[in-house]
Tab-separated table of C-alpha atoms in Angstrom:
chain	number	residue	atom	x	y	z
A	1	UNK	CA	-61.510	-117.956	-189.414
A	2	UNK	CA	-62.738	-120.820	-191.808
A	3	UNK	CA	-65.749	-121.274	-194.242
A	4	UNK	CA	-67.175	-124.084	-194.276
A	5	UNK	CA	-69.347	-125.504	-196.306
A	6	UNK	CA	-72.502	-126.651	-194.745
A	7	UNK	CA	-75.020	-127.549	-197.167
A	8	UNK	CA	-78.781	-128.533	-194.787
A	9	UNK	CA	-82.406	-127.961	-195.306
A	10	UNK	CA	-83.787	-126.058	-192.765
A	11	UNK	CA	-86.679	-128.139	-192.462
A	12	UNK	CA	-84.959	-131.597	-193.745
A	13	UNK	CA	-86.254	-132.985	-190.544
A	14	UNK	CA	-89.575	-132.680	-191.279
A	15	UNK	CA	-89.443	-133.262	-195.035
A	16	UNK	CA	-87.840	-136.557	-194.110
A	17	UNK	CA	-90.446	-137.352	-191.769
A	18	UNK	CA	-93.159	-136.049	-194.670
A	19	UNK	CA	-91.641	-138.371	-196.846
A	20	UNK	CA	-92.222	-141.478	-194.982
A	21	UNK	CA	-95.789	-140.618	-194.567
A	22	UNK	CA	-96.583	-140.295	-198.107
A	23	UNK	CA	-94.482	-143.874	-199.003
A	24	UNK	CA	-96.377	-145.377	-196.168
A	25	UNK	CA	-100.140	-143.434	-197.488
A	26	UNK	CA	-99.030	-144.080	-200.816
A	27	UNK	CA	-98.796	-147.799	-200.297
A	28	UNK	CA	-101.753	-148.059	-198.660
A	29	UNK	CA	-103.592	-146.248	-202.025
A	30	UNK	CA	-105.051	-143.481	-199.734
A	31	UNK	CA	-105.244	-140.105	-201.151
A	32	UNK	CA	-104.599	-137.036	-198.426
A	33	UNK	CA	-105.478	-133.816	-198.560
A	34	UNK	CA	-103.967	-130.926	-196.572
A	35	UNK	CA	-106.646	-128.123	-195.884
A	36	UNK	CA	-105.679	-124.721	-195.701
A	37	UNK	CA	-106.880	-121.323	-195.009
A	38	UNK	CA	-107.450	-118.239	-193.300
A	39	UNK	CA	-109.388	-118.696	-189.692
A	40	UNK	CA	-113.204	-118.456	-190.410
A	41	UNK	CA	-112.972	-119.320	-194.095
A	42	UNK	CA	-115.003	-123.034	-193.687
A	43	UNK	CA	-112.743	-125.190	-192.992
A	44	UNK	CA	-114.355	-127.443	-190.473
A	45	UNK	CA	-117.661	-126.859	-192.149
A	46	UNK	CA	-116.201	-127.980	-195.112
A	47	UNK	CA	-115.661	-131.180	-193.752
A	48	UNK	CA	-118.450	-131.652	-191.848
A	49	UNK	CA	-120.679	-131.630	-194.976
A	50	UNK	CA	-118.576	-133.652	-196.737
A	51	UNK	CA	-118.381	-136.229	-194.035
A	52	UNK	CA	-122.171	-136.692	-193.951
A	53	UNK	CA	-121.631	-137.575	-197.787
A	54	UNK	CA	-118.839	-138.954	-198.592
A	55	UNK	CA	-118.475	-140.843	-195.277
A	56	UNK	CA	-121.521	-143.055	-196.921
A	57	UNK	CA	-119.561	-144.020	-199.348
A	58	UNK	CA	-115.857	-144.461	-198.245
A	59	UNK	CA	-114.055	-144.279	-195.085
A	60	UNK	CA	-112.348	-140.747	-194.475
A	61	UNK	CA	-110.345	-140.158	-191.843
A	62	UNK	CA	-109.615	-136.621	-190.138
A	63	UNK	CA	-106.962	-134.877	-188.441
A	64	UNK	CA	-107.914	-131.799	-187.397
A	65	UNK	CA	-105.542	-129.138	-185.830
A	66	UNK	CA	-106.063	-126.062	-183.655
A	67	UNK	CA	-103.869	-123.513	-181.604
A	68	UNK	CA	-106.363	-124.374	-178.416
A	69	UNK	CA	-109.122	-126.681	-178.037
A	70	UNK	CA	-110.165	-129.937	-180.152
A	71	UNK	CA	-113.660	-128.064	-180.958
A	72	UNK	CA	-113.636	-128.480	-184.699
A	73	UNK	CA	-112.032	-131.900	-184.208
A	74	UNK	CA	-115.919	-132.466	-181.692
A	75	UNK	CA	-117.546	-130.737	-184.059
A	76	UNK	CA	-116.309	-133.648	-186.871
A	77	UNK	CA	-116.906	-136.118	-184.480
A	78	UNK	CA	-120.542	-135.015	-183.908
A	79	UNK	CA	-120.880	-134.764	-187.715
A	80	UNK	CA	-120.333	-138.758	-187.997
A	81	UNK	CA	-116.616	-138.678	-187.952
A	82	UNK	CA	-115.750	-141.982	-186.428
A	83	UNK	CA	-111.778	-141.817	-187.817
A	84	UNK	CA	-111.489	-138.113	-186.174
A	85	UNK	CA	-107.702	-137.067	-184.582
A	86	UNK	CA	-107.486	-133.819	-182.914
A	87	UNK	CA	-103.719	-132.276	-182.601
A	88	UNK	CA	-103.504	-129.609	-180.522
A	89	UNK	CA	-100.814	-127.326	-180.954
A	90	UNK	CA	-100.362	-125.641	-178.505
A	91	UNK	CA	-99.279	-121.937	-179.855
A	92	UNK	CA	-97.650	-123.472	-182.899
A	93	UNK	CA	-99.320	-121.542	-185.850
A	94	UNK	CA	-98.733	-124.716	-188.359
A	95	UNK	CA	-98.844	-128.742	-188.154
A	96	UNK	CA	-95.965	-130.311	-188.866
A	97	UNK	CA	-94.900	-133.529	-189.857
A	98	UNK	CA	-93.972	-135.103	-186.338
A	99	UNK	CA	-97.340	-133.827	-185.654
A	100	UNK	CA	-98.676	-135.525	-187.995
A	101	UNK	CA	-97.081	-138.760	-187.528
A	102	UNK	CA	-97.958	-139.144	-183.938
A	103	UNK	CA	-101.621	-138.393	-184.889
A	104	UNK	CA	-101.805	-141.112	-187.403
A	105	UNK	CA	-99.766	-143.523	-184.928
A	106	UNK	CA	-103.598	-144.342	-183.348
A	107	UNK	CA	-105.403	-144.483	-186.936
A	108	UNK	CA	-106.703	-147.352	-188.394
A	109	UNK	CA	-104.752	-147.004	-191.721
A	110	UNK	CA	-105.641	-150.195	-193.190
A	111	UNK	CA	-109.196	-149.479	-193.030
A	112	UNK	CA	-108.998	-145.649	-194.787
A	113	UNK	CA	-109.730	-144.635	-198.379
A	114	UNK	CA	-109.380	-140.542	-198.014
A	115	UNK	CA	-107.500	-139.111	-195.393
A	116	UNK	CA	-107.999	-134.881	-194.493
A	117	UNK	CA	-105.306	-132.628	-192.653
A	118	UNK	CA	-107.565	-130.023	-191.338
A	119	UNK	CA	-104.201	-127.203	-190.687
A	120	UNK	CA	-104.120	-124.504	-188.745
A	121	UNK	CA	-106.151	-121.283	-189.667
A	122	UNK	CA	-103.400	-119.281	-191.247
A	123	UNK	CA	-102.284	-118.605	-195.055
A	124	UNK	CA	-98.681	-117.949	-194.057
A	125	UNK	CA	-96.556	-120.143	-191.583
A	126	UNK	CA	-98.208	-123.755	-193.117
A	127	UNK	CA	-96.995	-123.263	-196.390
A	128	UNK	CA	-93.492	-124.278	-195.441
A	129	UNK	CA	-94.426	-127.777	-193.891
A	130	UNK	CA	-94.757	-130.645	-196.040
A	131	UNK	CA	-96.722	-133.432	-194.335
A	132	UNK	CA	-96.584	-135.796	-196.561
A	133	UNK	CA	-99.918	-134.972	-198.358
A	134	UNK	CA	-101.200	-135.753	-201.957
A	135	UNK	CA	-102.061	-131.923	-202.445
A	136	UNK	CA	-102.925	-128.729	-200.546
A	137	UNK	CA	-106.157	-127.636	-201.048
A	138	UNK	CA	-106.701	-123.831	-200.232
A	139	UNK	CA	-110.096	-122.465	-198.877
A	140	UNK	CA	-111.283	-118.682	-199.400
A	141	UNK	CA	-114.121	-117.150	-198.886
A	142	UNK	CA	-116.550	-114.320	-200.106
A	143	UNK	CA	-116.014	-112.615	-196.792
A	144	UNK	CA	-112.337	-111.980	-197.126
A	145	UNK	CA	-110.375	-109.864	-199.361
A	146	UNK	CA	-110.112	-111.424	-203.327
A	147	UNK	CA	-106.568	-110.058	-203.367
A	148	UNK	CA	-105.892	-112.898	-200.850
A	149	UNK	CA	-104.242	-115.192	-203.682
A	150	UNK	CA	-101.608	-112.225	-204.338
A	151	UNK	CA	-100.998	-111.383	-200.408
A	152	UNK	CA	-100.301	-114.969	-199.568
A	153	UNK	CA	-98.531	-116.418	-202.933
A	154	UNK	CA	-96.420	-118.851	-201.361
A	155	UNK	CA	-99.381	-120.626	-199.892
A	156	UNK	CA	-101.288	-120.364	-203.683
A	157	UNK	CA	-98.256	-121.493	-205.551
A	158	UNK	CA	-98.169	-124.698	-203.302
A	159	UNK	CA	-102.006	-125.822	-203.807
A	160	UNK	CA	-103.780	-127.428	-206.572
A	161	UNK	CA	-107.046	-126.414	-205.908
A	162	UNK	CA	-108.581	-123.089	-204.466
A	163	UNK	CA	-112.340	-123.213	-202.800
A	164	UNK	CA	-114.475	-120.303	-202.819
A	165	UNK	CA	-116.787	-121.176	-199.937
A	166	UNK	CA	-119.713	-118.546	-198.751
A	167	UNK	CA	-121.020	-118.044	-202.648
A	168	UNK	CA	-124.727	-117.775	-201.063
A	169	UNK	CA	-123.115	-114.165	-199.265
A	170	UNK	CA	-122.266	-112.847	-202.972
A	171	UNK	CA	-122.829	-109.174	-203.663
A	172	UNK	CA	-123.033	-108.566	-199.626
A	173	UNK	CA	-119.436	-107.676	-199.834
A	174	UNK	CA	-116.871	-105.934	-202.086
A	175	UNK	CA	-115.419	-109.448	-203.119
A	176	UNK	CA	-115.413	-109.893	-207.137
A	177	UNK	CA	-115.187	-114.340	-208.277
A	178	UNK	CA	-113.571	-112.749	-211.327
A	179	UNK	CA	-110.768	-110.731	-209.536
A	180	UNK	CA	-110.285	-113.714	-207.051
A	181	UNK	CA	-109.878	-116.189	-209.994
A	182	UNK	CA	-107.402	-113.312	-212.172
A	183	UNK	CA	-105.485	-113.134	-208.419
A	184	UNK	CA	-105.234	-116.960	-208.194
A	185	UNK	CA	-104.481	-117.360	-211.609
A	186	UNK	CA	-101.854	-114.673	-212.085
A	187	UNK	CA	-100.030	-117.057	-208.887
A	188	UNK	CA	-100.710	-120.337	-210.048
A	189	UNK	CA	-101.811	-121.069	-213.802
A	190	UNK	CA	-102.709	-124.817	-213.091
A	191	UNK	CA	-104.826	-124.260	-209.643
A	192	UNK	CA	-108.240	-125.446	-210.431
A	193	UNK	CA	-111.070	-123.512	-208.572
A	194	UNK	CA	-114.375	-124.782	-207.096
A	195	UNK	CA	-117.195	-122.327	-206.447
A	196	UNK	CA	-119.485	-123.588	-203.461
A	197	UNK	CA	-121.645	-122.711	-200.155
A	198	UNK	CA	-121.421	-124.846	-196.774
A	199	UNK	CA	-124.401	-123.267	-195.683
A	200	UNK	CA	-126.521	-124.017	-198.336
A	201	UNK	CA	-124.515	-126.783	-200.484
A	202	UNK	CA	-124.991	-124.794	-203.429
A	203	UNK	CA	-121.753	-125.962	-205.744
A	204	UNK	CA	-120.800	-129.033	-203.161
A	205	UNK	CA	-121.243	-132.114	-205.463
A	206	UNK	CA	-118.321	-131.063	-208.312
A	207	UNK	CA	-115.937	-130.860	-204.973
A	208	UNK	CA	-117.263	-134.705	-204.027
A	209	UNK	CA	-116.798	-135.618	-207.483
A	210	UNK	CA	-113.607	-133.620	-207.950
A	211	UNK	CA	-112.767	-135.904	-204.622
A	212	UNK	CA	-114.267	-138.932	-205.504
A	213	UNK	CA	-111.894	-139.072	-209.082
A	214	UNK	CA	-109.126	-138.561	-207.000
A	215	UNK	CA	-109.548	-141.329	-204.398
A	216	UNK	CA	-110.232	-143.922	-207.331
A	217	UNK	CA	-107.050	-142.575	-209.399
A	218	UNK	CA	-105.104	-143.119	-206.113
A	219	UNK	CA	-106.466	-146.957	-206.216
A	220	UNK	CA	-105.583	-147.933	-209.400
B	1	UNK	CA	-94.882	-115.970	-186.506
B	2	UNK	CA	-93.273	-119.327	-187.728
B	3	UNK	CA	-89.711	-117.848	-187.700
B	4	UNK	CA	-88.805	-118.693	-184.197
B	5	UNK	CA	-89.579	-122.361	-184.966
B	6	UNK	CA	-87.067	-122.609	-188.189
B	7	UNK	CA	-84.933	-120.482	-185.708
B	8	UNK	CA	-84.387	-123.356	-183.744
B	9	UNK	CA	-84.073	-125.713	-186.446
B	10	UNK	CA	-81.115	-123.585	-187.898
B	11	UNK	CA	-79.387	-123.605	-184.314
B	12	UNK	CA	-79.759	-127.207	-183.112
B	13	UNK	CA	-78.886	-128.266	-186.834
B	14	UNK	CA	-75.718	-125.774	-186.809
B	15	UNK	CA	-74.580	-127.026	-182.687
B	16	UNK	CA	-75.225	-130.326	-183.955
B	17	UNK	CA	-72.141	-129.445	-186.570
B	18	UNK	CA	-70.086	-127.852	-184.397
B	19	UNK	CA	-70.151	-130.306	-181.589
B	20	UNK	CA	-69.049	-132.542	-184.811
B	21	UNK	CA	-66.294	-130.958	-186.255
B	22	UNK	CA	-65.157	-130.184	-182.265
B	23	UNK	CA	-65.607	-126.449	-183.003
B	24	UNK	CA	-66.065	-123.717	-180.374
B	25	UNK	CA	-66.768	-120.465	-182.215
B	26	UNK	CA	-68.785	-119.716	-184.693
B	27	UNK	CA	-68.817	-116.106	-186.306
B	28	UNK	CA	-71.311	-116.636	-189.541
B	29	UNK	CA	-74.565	-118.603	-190.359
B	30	UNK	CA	-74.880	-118.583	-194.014
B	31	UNK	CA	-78.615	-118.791	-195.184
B	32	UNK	CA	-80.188	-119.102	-198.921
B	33	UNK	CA	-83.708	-118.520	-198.450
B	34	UNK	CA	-86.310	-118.083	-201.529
B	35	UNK	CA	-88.770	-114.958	-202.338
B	36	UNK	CA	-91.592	-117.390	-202.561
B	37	UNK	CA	-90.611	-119.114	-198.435
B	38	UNK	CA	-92.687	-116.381	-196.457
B	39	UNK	CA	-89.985	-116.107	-193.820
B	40	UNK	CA	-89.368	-112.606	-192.500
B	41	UNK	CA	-85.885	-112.310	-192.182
B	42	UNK	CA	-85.986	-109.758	-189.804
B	43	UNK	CA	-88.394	-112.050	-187.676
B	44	UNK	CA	-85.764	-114.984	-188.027
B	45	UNK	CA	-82.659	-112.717	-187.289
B	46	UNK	CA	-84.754	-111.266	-184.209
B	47	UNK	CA	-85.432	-115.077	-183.475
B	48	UNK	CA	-82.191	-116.261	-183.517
B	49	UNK	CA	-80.220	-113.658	-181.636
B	50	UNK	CA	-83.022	-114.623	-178.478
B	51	UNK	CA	-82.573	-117.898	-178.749
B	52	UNK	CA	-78.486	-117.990	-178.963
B	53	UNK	CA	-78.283	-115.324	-175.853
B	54	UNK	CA	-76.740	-117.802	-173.568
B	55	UNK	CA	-75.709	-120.498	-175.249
B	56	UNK	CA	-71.670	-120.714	-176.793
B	57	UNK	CA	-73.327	-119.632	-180.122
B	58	UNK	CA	-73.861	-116.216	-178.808
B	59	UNK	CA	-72.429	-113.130	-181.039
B	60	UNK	CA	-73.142	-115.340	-183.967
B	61	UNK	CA	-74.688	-113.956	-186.886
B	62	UNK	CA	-76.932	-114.536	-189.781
B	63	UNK	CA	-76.157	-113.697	-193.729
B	64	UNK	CA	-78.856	-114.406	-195.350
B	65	UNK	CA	-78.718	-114.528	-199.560
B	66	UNK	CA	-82.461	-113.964	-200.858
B	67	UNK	CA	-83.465	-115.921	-204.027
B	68	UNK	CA	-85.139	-114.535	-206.442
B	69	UNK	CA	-87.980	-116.522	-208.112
B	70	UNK	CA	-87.140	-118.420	-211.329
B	71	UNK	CA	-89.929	-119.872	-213.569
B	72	UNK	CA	-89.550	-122.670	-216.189
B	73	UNK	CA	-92.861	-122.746	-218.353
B	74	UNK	CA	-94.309	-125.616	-218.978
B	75	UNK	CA	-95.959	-124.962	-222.735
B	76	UNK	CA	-92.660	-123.655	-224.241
B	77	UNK	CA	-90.001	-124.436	-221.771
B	78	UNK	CA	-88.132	-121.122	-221.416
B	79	UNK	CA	-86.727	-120.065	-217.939
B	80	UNK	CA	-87.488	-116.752	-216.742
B	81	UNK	CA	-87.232	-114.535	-213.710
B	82	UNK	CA	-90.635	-114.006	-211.995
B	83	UNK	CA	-90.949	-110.797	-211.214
B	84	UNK	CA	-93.697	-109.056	-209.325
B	85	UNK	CA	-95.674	-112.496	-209.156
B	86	UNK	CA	-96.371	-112.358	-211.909
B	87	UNK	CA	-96.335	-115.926	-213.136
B	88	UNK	CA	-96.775	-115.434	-216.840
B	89	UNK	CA	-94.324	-116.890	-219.581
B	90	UNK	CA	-92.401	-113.856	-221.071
B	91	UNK	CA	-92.200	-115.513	-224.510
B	92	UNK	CA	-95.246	-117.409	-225.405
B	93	UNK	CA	-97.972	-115.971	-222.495
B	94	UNK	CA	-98.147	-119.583	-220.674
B	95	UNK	CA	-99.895	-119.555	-217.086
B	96	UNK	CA	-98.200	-123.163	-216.558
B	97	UNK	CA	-94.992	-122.406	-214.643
B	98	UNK	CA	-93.355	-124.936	-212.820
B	99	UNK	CA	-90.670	-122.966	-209.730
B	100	UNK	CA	-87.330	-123.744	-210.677
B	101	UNK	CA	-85.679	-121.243	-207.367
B	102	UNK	CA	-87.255	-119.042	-204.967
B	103	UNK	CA	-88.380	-121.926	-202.597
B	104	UNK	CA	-85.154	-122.682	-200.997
B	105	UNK	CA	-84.953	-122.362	-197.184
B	106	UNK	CA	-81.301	-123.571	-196.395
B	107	UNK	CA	-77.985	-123.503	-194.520
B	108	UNK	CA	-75.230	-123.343	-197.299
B	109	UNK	CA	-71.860	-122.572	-194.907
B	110	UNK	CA	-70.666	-121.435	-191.792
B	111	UNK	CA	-67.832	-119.221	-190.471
B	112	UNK	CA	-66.239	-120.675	-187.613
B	113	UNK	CA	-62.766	-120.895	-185.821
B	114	UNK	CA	-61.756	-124.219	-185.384
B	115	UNK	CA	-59.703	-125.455	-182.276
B	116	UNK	CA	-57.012	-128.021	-182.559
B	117	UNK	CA	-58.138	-130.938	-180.376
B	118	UNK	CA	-55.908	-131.374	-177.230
B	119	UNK	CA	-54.439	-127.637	-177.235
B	120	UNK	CA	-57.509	-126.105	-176.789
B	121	UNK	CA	-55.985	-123.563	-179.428
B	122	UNK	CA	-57.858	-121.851	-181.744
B	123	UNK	CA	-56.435	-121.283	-185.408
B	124	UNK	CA	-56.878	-118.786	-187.849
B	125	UNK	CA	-56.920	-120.510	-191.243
B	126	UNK	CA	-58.482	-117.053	-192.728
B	127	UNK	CA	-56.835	-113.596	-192.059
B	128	UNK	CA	-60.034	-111.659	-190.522
């Protein structure tokens, strides 16, 4: 019997190919996003508002992944979406980054300022796949639990900004902003947090500006 | 849920070795995986053992080291265990901590017997 030493990443594979997407994005000055979240916490909705926007103003494009169907990806589409890529995964409960780079094999690069990575609905399995983004953005809503931040840290630690969509259903549930800002913070001390409603756009223009700063830093 | 997935990654990256190094039997995967991954390890031992069942890495097995998390803050640079999640600086209070460990998710050896090419022998370099 012999030990060997075998030193791998798991997922080297993927980080490799997560690599060369953010050297190519990088190069090409276009900030990405990876959106993350429970199913149901606004994802899509998210994005569709922002689209009718931003997309005045710079061109975004949009991949947007689901287990079945490209719904949200028709939904973006119908919301003026004209740089829209739906992966379908096909029981896979994450994107990864060959996913990723097939999607954006058919997008018009060149032509992009802001690119979103609408991922799966799930807090757990996409938190191990790099794809190449600038930074995870988490969404949570007043719906869920406010202990989410603690139940799901790995997926906290890794973002740099949590949203708290579904403020216009405050006080209709047992979900505290305070505790879910404590939770998040007790995580990750340098997440920044944005307070908002997709319904009725109450708190949307500090995440365009919040987006808007970042696109022009990525330029310069 | 994911665990079946960086199941397979573990076994194509490990018969990828083996074919390699023109070994035939492997005993031991050894893993380092971090507190802060959310793998199961349970879930990626269950994985694993399906997906070896007929293949020549069956009766293999998985050791898996778990890592705790380490902290480094960022205000007064001390290194700390992060215990509990709780991702506070034991010395000056800082909420700025960068992860040092506890992110890991990697192969680090493997236990094999290794053949000598054209006796199709197998040697024991290690009593057991």
């Amino acid at each position: 019997m012999a030990r060997i030493e075998f030193e791998k990443k798991v997922l080297s594979e993927n980080d490799r190919l997560a690599a060369a997407i953010r050297k190519d994005l990088s190069e090409r000055k276009i900030f990405c996003i990876n959106l993350v979240s429970s199913p149901g916490s606004g994802k899509t909705s998210l994005l569709e508002r922002s689209l009718g926007v931003l997309g005045k103003e710079m061109a975004l494009g949009l991949i947007a992944g689901d287990v079945q169907t490209e719904n949200d990806a028709d939904r973006l589409k119908a919301a003026g979406g004209t740089m829209v890529r739906p992966i379908v995964t096909g029981g896979a409960c994450h994107l990864d980054a060959r996913m990723v780079t097939d999607a954006l094999k058919d997008m018009p690069l060149e032509r992009l300022d802001l690119l979103f990575i609408e991922n799966v609905g799930n807090l757990v399995c996409p938190s191990s796949y790099d794809l190449g983004e600038d930074m995870k953005v988490v969404v949570i809503s007043t719906t869920e639990g406010d202990d989410k931040p603690l139940k799901y840290p790995g997926m906290f630690r890794r973002s740099s900004l949590m949203i708290v969509n579904k403020i216009d259903l405050l006080g209709h549930s047992e979900f505290q902003l305070a505790r879910v800002k404590e939770n998040a913070r007790t995580i990750n001390g340098d997440l920044e947090t944005i307070e908002l409603s997709c319904r009725t756009g109450e708190g949307t223009r500090r995440w365009y500006d919040w987006l808007r700063q970042r696109v022009s830093q990525k330029r310069v | 849920m994911h665990e079946l997935r960086i199941a397979e990654n573990i076994v194509s990256s490990v018969q990828e070795e083996m074919r390699r190094r023109g070994s035939s039997r492997l005993r031991v995967i050894g893993l380092r995986i971090g507190e802060l991954t959310d793998i199961v390890p349970e879930s990626l031992e269950f994985g694993f053992n399906i997906l070896i069942a007929d293949t020549e890495l069956a009766g293999a097995r998985l050791e898996i080291e778990r890592v705790p998390v380490q902290g480094h803050c960022r205000d007064c640079d001390c290194e700390f265990e992060v215990r509990d999640l709780q991702f506070l600086c034991p010395n000056c209070g800082g909420r700025s901590i960068k992860t040092i460990c506890g992110q890991e998710l990697d192969i680090c050896f493997l236990e094999i017997e290794e053949s000598i090419k054209g006796e199709g022998k197998t040697t024991e370099v290690w009593p057991g």
